Amino acid sequence: MISQASVVIIGGGIIGTAIAFNLAKLGVKDVSVFEKSYISSGSTGRCGGGIRQQWTSPMNVRLAMRSVKLFERFKLDVGMDIEYYQGGYLLLAYTEKEVEDFSENVKMQRGEGLDVVLLTKRQIAQKFPFMNLEGVKGGTWCPTDAHANPQIANIAYAMAIKQMGVDLNTYTTVEGIDTQGGKIVGVQTNKGYVKTNIVINAAGGFSHEVGLMAGVDIPTYSERHQILVTESINHVLDPMVISFRNNYYVRQTMHGSFVMGQSDKKPAKGNDLGHTIEFLEEMAPKMVHDFPFMNHLHIVRQWSGAYDLSPDAQPIIDESRSVSRYIFAVGFSGHGFMLAPAVGEAVAEMVVYGRSKTTDISNLGMSRFASKIEKEHNVV
Amino acid sequence: MKSYETIVVGGGPAGMMAAITLGSKGVKTLILDENDELGGQLVKQTHKFFGDHAHYASVRGFEIAQKLQEKIFQDTNIEVETSATVIGIYPNKMVVYAKNGKEFKATYEKLLISTGAMEKQLPFINSDLPGVYGAGAVQTLMNEYGVMPGRRFLIIGSGNIGLILAYQLIQAGAEVRGIVEALGKIGGYAVHAKKIKRLGVPIFLKHTIVRAIGNESVLGAVIAKVDNNFNIIPGTEVEKVADTICVSVGLTPLSELAEQAGCKVEYIPQLGGYVPVRNERMQTSNPDVFIAGDLSSIEEATTAMIEGKIAALEMSRNFIKIAANKKNIENEINDEIKTLALFRSGPKSAKIRTGLEKFGINIKHVPKIESYGVQIGPTGKLRAIVDCTEEIPCNSCEAACSFGAIHIGENLNSTPVVDYDKCTGCATCVTACPGLAIHMLKEDLENSTALVGIPYELLPLPEKGQKMWALDEDGNYVCDSIVKRVVKYPNKTNIVYIEVPIEFSRKVLSVSFPKKESPFVCRCEEITLDKIERVVDSGITDFEELKRLTRVTMGPCGGKNCKLVVLGILSRKTGVPISKLSHGTSRPPVKPVEFSLFMKGSDPT
Ligand SMILES: Cc1cc2nc3c(=O)[nH]c(=O)nc-3n(C[C@H](O)[C@H](O)[C@H](O)COP(=O)(O)OP(=O)(O)OC[C@H]3O[C@@H](n4cnc5c(N)ncnc54)[C@H](O)[C@@H]3O)c2cc1C
Ligand SMILES: Cc1cc2nc3c(=O)[nH]c(=O)nc-3n(C[C@H](O)[C@H](O)[C@H](O)COP(=O)(O)OP(=O)(O)OC[C@H]3O[C@@H](n4cnc5c(N)ncnc54)[C@H](O)[C@@H]3O)c2cc1C
Ligand code: SF4
Ligand code: SF4
């Protein structure tokens, strides 16, 4: 741990490490990253690993498209194979209304330059003959959507930044942010004090608490989401499949196992990460219904993680108005993993150039909550 | 044409025991067998037999055959014809056999047929490729002719025969890539299964062979999972590399001769297929014809010998004139029937009991089976650890211990109990146990080490001072160890004593020479020691990060097998004691469960 840093990043999840990586690439290497546990202990290590560009808000689409570009080069840039697989995403629609909404989305997404199409039920059945499509009307299909191993991605960033000279501290908890007259002067951890003028809040499910450390009230809260993994079998399923109506997402990892989850009816609030038997009882019938071959598949493990939610389920990436150079990249809900490479790049640019250059993220500021908010619909 | 009082067809343990019994009662007997020496299945068996100590348990199969042969050759009432293939049983009590290209005839007053059984076939695609063998053929080639039909074997069927074959193949220096079993549990004895698992052979339960791969000869096989109805679950196919596939899916009685002799046969799957109908004294529907051994029900050498004896005693009554002697024989028969019932009273004989009930033979009045878990005994004392918790008919350890420290009791299906006050640490039981289920243990608390004495039947033997890998119950690498002592025994079950860190005193169950390839630490995910060490060396010293990068401990076993080993490696590399390392969180389910479990509705709360 160093005693003085240009930038302090709180949180060693995918967002914190991606920001540190991009800062180091831009030449800012006297950066301290604090992670209160091990790398990938937060939501990142618990997430589904899906990488999707099919969003209802143009901003999310753009950010995700940039991310996919960066994921494609991840191995070259960051130096590790993260089991990245461009197997597409299939979103299922069950009503005329849903089909209509989907076709609106497709129009917008194509406008942003995304290769995405509407599929009929027949076309879906041809592509995925092992699925039971009872009740399905149609869907959308984006072949460049992808998935990857989020734990390895997180650790890959961590190993890369360590090599680039970043001061990465695991098992180190930030306990306070020291400000004087609206300016940051340092950060207190359980292992010592670091002088700094720039702090980035990338604390995932703890973003609200870490905000309060500098007196900033960020409108985020966390919610438990459960997930499970099966034994591995031969590769059969290319894409991540999402059914909003049946409330699930599922993908097959490169290792052969299936990872899947849902939104619980009444998700537990906070960061207390337990798991319930109801989750398995709710998942089993719908998954076996839609994927009959899963009947005899073994569930190997279940766990849960926190969604760090914002009021519109979209990330908040901004600099505080009250405390200068207090930057936050929080509120990623269920899609922070996929956005991380682009967000890392954007936030590093905010630090160095004062604003993000590569991707326009101006819509993701706090000011949007002053007016009526447009909620992201495509979420599980 | 010669005439005999009795003729025995088939010279396996059943036939040999019958001949010995008949001879001892003064009955003129001819025993015929198609092989060039007597012994039947025993000749091929190099392992120590299970069973009742009074019936040659703990003696190696081919040695049992030698002992029985000696008795036969000493008895002038018995004539032996080997290389004599019986081609038919003809009217007027005539047996016709071929020998040296010539036809021979002999007549009997009473006939015993003990022709044993043949292997069942299993149909799969390309099962006619060279390189697909029955288990018996492989045993014959290997144990009788010293020829190895291949290098890398895949075995289909996890009954005792498949398990023993796997062990024999490894002893002969071959590689066994796995055993495929369609049922959800291992068919044979747990001790046999554990013996080969410790040598690193995986057993794929609920799997079957789909096809053999290869054009000219076997190059591998496709295996797949099956559901409860034995249908292949699509998408679960995987390829295994192997140059030989051994099919060992059970035996079926050779009942043709019995049928020709006018014995009624019935199809009783629990007994192995078509079997002659017979009574408790092995007499068939033809009162002059008796059967014994695998022909009457696919079982074991011990039961074959007892049945042979019962049949012979019953047959001999016909030739005995003195009433008092008749009475003695009656008592002997009843004693043997009781022994047989005891033997068959365990859970492993449930099938046989059901089958026998079809003949009206009920096994009742058997003493209770006592079962116990594995006892650990007093820490620090050199002692025997007996890992034998399945109720199988075996009592070799009890008989071997001259200090009376092991108790099984009247019902030999009971599991052994050790009295550690009496155990002197002499290790005789370790070398006697046919299941290699016993090992020696002594902890040294001062130096934080443990001495583990492991039964070892492979060659070459390690030497004192040598560095060896200590392995766990699945043959996975646990830690390095040093050989402290090697004790050789005349029965070839030697004991290798190794020293390991005390943390692993209960985990280490096997030992192997260090290999060039790095050992598997986690077999579920096929992760080697080398891989883990490389990742640790690259700067990952946190267990959780190591786990996520390598997948170690993340397989279906949930790390039950390898977690401690990984922590041991981390501890060795970082100098942090295991007790100070974080070891991750346990998450349900503790054992993998099918989705179908949750489809039937839950227990209402
Ligand atoms: C079940 C589930 C499924 C998901 N599926 C997907 C998906 O398919 N695709 C996708 O893109 N996203 C998915 N997500 C969302 C994704 O996991 C998150 O958005 C993303 O991981 C957020 O990254 P992060 O770095 O912000 O947070 P985290 O990974 O949670 O990292 C924050 C870190 O900050 C640390 N920290 C907090 N407070 C302090 C402090 N005071 N001092 C020091 N350190 C601190 C924490 O320990 C933590 O490690 C899913 C989430 C869950 C729970
Ligand atoms: C791999 C393996 C391991 C085993 N391990 C054990 C063990 O550990 N403990 C145990 O108790 N049992 C064990 N057994 C079982 C045991 O070997 C058999 O149950 C026993 O040998 C049956 O004896 P049997 O005399 O009925 O038949 P067999 O031993 O099969 O003998 C029958 C004989 O009849 C001959 N024959 C058949 N037809 C004719 C004919 N037409 N003319 C002339 N001769 C003929 C055969 O060639 C054979 O020699 C094992 C068996 C195998 C295959
Ligand atoms: S080690 Fe010796 S004394 Fe102890 S149980 Fe075994 S045979 Fe008996
Ligand atoms: S421990 Fe005893 S009863 Fe068990 S297999 Fe070994 S000798 Fe037989």
Coordinates of C-alpha atoms and ligand atoms in Angstrom, one line a residue, chain B residues 9-16 32-35 37 39-42 44-45 47-51 84-87 114-117 139 160-162 164-165 168 192 251 254 257 292-295 298-304 343, ligand 2:
Chain B
V9 CA -19.2 -82.6 -15.5
G10 CA -17.2 -79.3 -15.0
G11 CA -14.1 -79.1 -12.9
G12 CA -14.5 -75.6 -11.3
P13 CA -14.7 -75.1 -7.6
A14 CA -18.2 -76.7 -7.4
G15 CA -17.2 -79.8 -9.4
M16 CA -13.9 -80.2 -7.6
L32 CA -14.5 -84.2 -16.6
D33 CA -13.4 -80.7 -17.7
E34 CA -12.7 -79.3 -21.1
N35 CA -9.6 -77.3 -19.9
E37 CA -6.3 -78.4 -15.9
G39 CA -10.1 -75.2 -11.6
G40 CA -12.6 -73.5 -13.8
Q41 CA -12.8 -69.7 -13.2
L42 CA -10.3 -70.0 -10.3
K44 CA -7.7 -67.1 -14.1
Q45 CA -7.9 -65.4 -10.7
H47 CA -6.6 -62.0 -6.5
K48 CA -7.3 -63.2 -2.9
F49 CA -10.8 -64.6 -2.7
F50 CA -13.5 -63.3 -0.6
G51 CA -15.7 -65.4 1.5
A84 CA -12.3 -83.6 -22.2
T85 CA -15.3 -81.7 -23.6
V86 CA -18.6 -83.2 -22.8
I87 CA -20.7 -83.0 -26.0
S114 CA -21.3 -78.0 -12.7
T115 CA -20.5 -76.3 -16.0
G116 CA -20.5 -72.8 -14.6
A117 CA -21.5 -69.9 -16.7
Q139 CA -8.3 -62.6 -18.0
N160 CA -17.1 -57.8 -9.1
I161 CA -15.7 -59.2 -12.3
G162 CA -15.3 -55.8 -14.0
I164 CA -11.3 -57.2 -10.3
L165 CA -10.4 -57.2 -14.0
Q168 CA -5.6 -57.1 -12.5
H192 CA -13.2 -53.9 -4.7
L251 CA -22.7 -64.1 -16.6
L254 CA -24.5 -72.9 -19.2
L257 CA -26.2 -80.1 -20.7
A292 CA -24.0 -76.9 -8.3
G293 CA -22.1 -73.6 -8.7
D294 CA -22.7 -70.9 -11.2
L295 CA -24.9 -73.2 -13.2
I298 CA -24.4 -66.9 -10.6
E299 CA -22.6 -66.4 -7.3
E300 CA -19.2 -67.1 -5.8
A301 CA -16.6 -69.7 -5.4
T302 CA -17.5 -70.2 -1.7
T303 CA -21.2 -70.9 -2.5
A304 CA -20.2 -73.0 -5.5
F343 CA -23.5 -66.7 3.6
Ligands
LIG2 C1 -13.1 -62.2 -12.4 C2 -13.8 -63.1 -11.4 C3 -13.6 -62.9 -10.0 C4 -14.2 -63.7 -9.1 N1 -13.9 -63.4 -7.7 C5 -14.4 -64.2 -6.8 C6 -14.1 -64.1 -5.4 O1 -13.3 -63.2 -5.0 N2 -14.7 -64.9 -4.5 C7 -15.6 -65.8 -4.9 O2 -16.0 -66.6 -4.0 N3 -15.9 -66.0 -6.2 C8 -15.4 -65.2 -7.1 N4 -15.7 -65.4 -8.5 C9 -16.7 -66.4 -8.8 C10 -16.2 -67.7 -8.9 O3 -15.1 -67.8 -9.7 C11 -17.3 -68.6 -9.5 O4 -18.5 -68.4 -8.8 C12 -17.0 -70.0 -9.4 O5 -15.8 -70.3 -10.1 C13 -18.1 -70.9 -9.9 O6 -17.7 -72.2 -9.8 P1 -18.3 -73.3 -10.8 O7 -17.5 -74.5 -10.4 O8 -19.7 -73.3 -10.7 O9 -18.0 -72.9 -12.3 P2 -16.7 -72.6 -13.0 O10 -15.6 -72.1 -12.2 O11 -17.1 -71.7 -14.1 O12 -16.2 -74.0 -13.6 C14 -17.0 -74.6 -14.6 C15 -16.1 -75.5 -15.4 O13 -16.8 -76.3 -16.3 C16 -16.2 -76.5 -17.5 N5 -17.2 -76.8 -18.5 C17 -18.3 -76.1 -19.0 N6 -18.9 -76.8 -19.9 C18 -18.2 -78.0 -20.1 C19 -18.4 -79.1 -21.0 N7 -19.4 -79.2 -21.9 N8 -17.5 -80.1 -20.9 C20 -16.5 -80.0 -20.0 N9 -16.3 -79.0 -19.2 C21 -17.1 -78.0 -19.2 C22 -15.7 -75.1 -17.7 O14 -14.7 -75.0 -18.7 C23 -15.1 -74.8 -16.3 O15 -13.8 -75.2 -16.2 C24 -15.1 -64.7 -9.5 C25 -15.3 -64.9 -10.8 C26 -14.7 -64.1 -11.8 C27 -14.9 -64.4 -13.2

